[in-house]
Coordinates of C-alpha atoms in Angstrom, one line a residue:
I1 CA -3.6 -19.6 2.4
S2 CA -1.7 -16.5 1.5
A3 CA 1.9 -16.3 0.0
H4 CA 3.7 -13.2 0.9
T5 CA 6.2 -13.5 -2.5
L6 CA 9.3 -11.5 -4.0
N7 CA 9.2 -9.3 -6.8
D8 CA 9.9 -11.4 -10.0
Y9 CA 10.3 -14.5 -11.4
K10 CA 14.4 -14.9 -10.8
Q11 CA 14.0 -13.9 -7.3
N12 CA 11.0 -16.6 -6.4
R13 CA 12.8 -19.1 -8.6
F14 CA 16.2 -18.6 -6.7
F15 CA 14.3 -19.1 -3.2
G16 CA 12.3 -21.8 -4.4
L17 CA 9.0 -20.2 -4.9
D18 CA 7.0 -21.3 -7.8
I19 CA 4.1 -19.0 -8.1
K20 CA 2.6 -20.6 -11.4
T21 CA 2.3 -24.0 -9.9
W22 CA 0.8 -22.8 -6.6
S23 CA -1.6 -20.9 -8.4
K24 CA -2.3 -23.4 -11.2
E25 CA -3.0 -26.2 -8.8
G26 CA -4.8 -23.8 -6.3
I27 CA -2.6 -24.4 -3.4
V28 CA -2.8 -21.0 -2.5
D29 CA -5.7 -18.7 -2.4
E30 CA -3.6 -15.5 -2.5
I31 CA -0.5 -14.1 -3.5
V32 CA 1.1 -11.1 -2.3
A33 CA 3.9 -9.5 -4.6
Y34 CA 6.8 -7.7 -2.5
P35 CA 9.5 -5.1 -3.7
W36 CA 12.0 -7.5 -2.4
N37 CA 15.4 -5.9 -1.8
D38 CA 13.8 -2.5 -3.2
L39 CA 13.6 -3.7 -6.5
P40 CA 10.5 -3.1 -8.4
V41 CA 7.4 -5.6 -8.6
D42 CA 7.1 -7.3 -12.2
V43 CA 3.5 -6.8 -12.0
D44 CA 3.0 -8.1 -15.7
W45 CA 4.8 -11.3 -14.9
F46 CA 2.6 -12.0 -11.9
V47 CA -0.4 -11.2 -13.9
S48 CA 0.6 -13.5 -16.5
V49 CA 1.5 -16.5 -14.1
V50 CA -1.6 -16.3 -11.6
D51 CA -4.6 -17.9 -12.3
T52 CA -6.9 -15.5 -11.3
A53 CA -9.7 -17.8 -11.2
K54 CA -8.1 -20.0 -8.2
T55 CA -5.8 -17.2 -6.7
K56 CA -6.2 -13.6 -6.0
L57 CA -3.2 -11.6 -6.7
Y58 CA -2.2 -8.5 -4.3
I59 CA 0.6 -6.0 -5.0
E60 CA 2.4 -4.3 -2.2
M61 CA 2.1 -0.6 -2.3
M62 CA 5.6 0.9 -2.0
P63 CA 7.0 3.3 -1.2
R64 CA 5.4 3.8 1.9
K65 CA 5.4 7.6 1.6
M66 CA 3.6 9.1 -1.5
S67 CA 1.4 11.7 -2.2
P68 CA -2.3 10.9 -2.3
E69 CA -2.4 11.4 -6.0
Q70 CA 0.7 8.8 -6.6
Y71 CA -1.4 6.3 -4.5
R72 CA -4.5 6.8 -6.6
A73 CA -2.8 6.8 -9.8
K74 CA -0.5 3.6 -8.9
A75 CA -3.5 1.7 -7.4
I76 CA -5.7 2.8 -11.0
E77 CA -2.7 1.2 -12.7
L78 CA -2.5 -2.1 -10.9
Y79 CA -6.1 -2.4 -11.3
N80 CA -6.0 -1.7 -14.9
K81 CA -3.4 -4.6 -15.5
G82 CA -5.7 -7.1 -13.8
V83 CA -4.5 -7.1 -10.1
Y84 CA -7.4 -8.3 -7.7
G85 CA -6.2 -6.2 -4.6
L86 CA -3.2 -4.0 -2.8
S87 CA -1.4 -4.8 0.2
F88 CA 0.1 -2.4 3.1
W89 CA 3.1 -3.6 4.9
D90 CA 4.0 -1.5 8.1
T91 CA 0.5 0.3 7.8
N92 CA 2.0 1.9 11.3
M93 CA 3.9 4.1 9.2
R94 CA 1.4 5.1 7.2
H95 CA -1.8 6.4 9.0
T96 CA 0.0 9.1 11.1
R97 CA 0.1 11.1 7.5
L98 CA -3.6 12.0 7.1
K99 CA -3.7 12.8 3.6
Q100 CA -2.1 9.5 2.7
W101 CA -4.2 7.8 4.9
S102 CA -7.3 9.3 3.8
M103 CA -6.5 7.9 -0.1
I104 CA -5.2 4.7 1.0
R105 CA -8.3 3.7 3.2
R106 CA -10.3 4.4 0.1
L107 CA -8.4 2.4 -2.5
G108 CA -10.4 -0.7 -2.4
H109 CA -13.1 1.2 -4.1
K110 CA -11.9 0.4 -7.6
D111 CA -15.0 2.0 -9.2
M112 CA -14.7 5.0 -7.5
L113 CA -10.7 6.0 -7.6
K114 CA -11.1 8.4 -10.6
Q115 CA -13.4 10.8 -9.0
W116 CA -11.3 11.3 -5.6
D117 CA -9.3 13.8 -4.4
D118 CA -7.0 13.6 -1.3
G119 CA -9.7 14.2 1.2
N120 CA -8.6 17.5 2.9
S121 CA -11.5 19.1 4.5
S122 CA -14.0 16.4 3.2
L123 CA -12.7 13.4 5.0
F124 CA -10.5 15.0 7.9
R125 CA -9.6 18.2 8.8
I126 CA -6.2 19.6 10.2
I127 CA -6.9 22.0 13.4
K128 CA -3.8 23.6 14.8
I129 CA -4.1 23.8 18.8
R130 CA -1.9 26.8 19.7
K131 CA -3.2 27.1 23.4
I132 CA -5.0 24.9 25.9
N133 CA -6.2 27.0 28.7
N134 CA -3.3 29.6 28.3
Y135 CA -0.7 26.8 28.2
R136 CA 1.1 27.0 24.7
T137 CA 1.3 24.0 22.8
D138 CA 3.3 25.1 19.8
K139 CA 6.5 26.2 21.8
Y140 CA 7.9 22.5 21.7
S141 CA 7.6 19.8 19.1
P142 CA 5.8 16.8 20.1
G143 CA 8.7 14.7 20.7
D144 CA 10.1 17.4 22.8
C145 CA 6.8 17.5 25.3
Y146 CA 6.9 16.6 28.7

């Protein structure tokens, strides 16, 4: 059982979510902390109340738009604090940005994070196509095509 929870003790308690008891009693297998109302997740509080022997702790990676380096640095920081894994709500909003997606898809490899770059040229290439059979593809933006 996975529980998608709110950002801190106060918010979770207000809505009757007792993270500490759930974890202590092994009621849930996974806790995902989400930055409710755009407030930051209190990672230190979650780490202190989640019994990692019984429950895996995941933190939602927000904001959705970050540079590859920001994703990498944030992941390293969270892993160093004791978080088991990362969560990505609305991945459909992330995968279209190749440099971001190149990093996001590798963030689960905790032992390799410190050596990675954004992946440009090694994991993907961007090739601008200007013409296909004498048809100009760069005249209009993709949203204006027919």
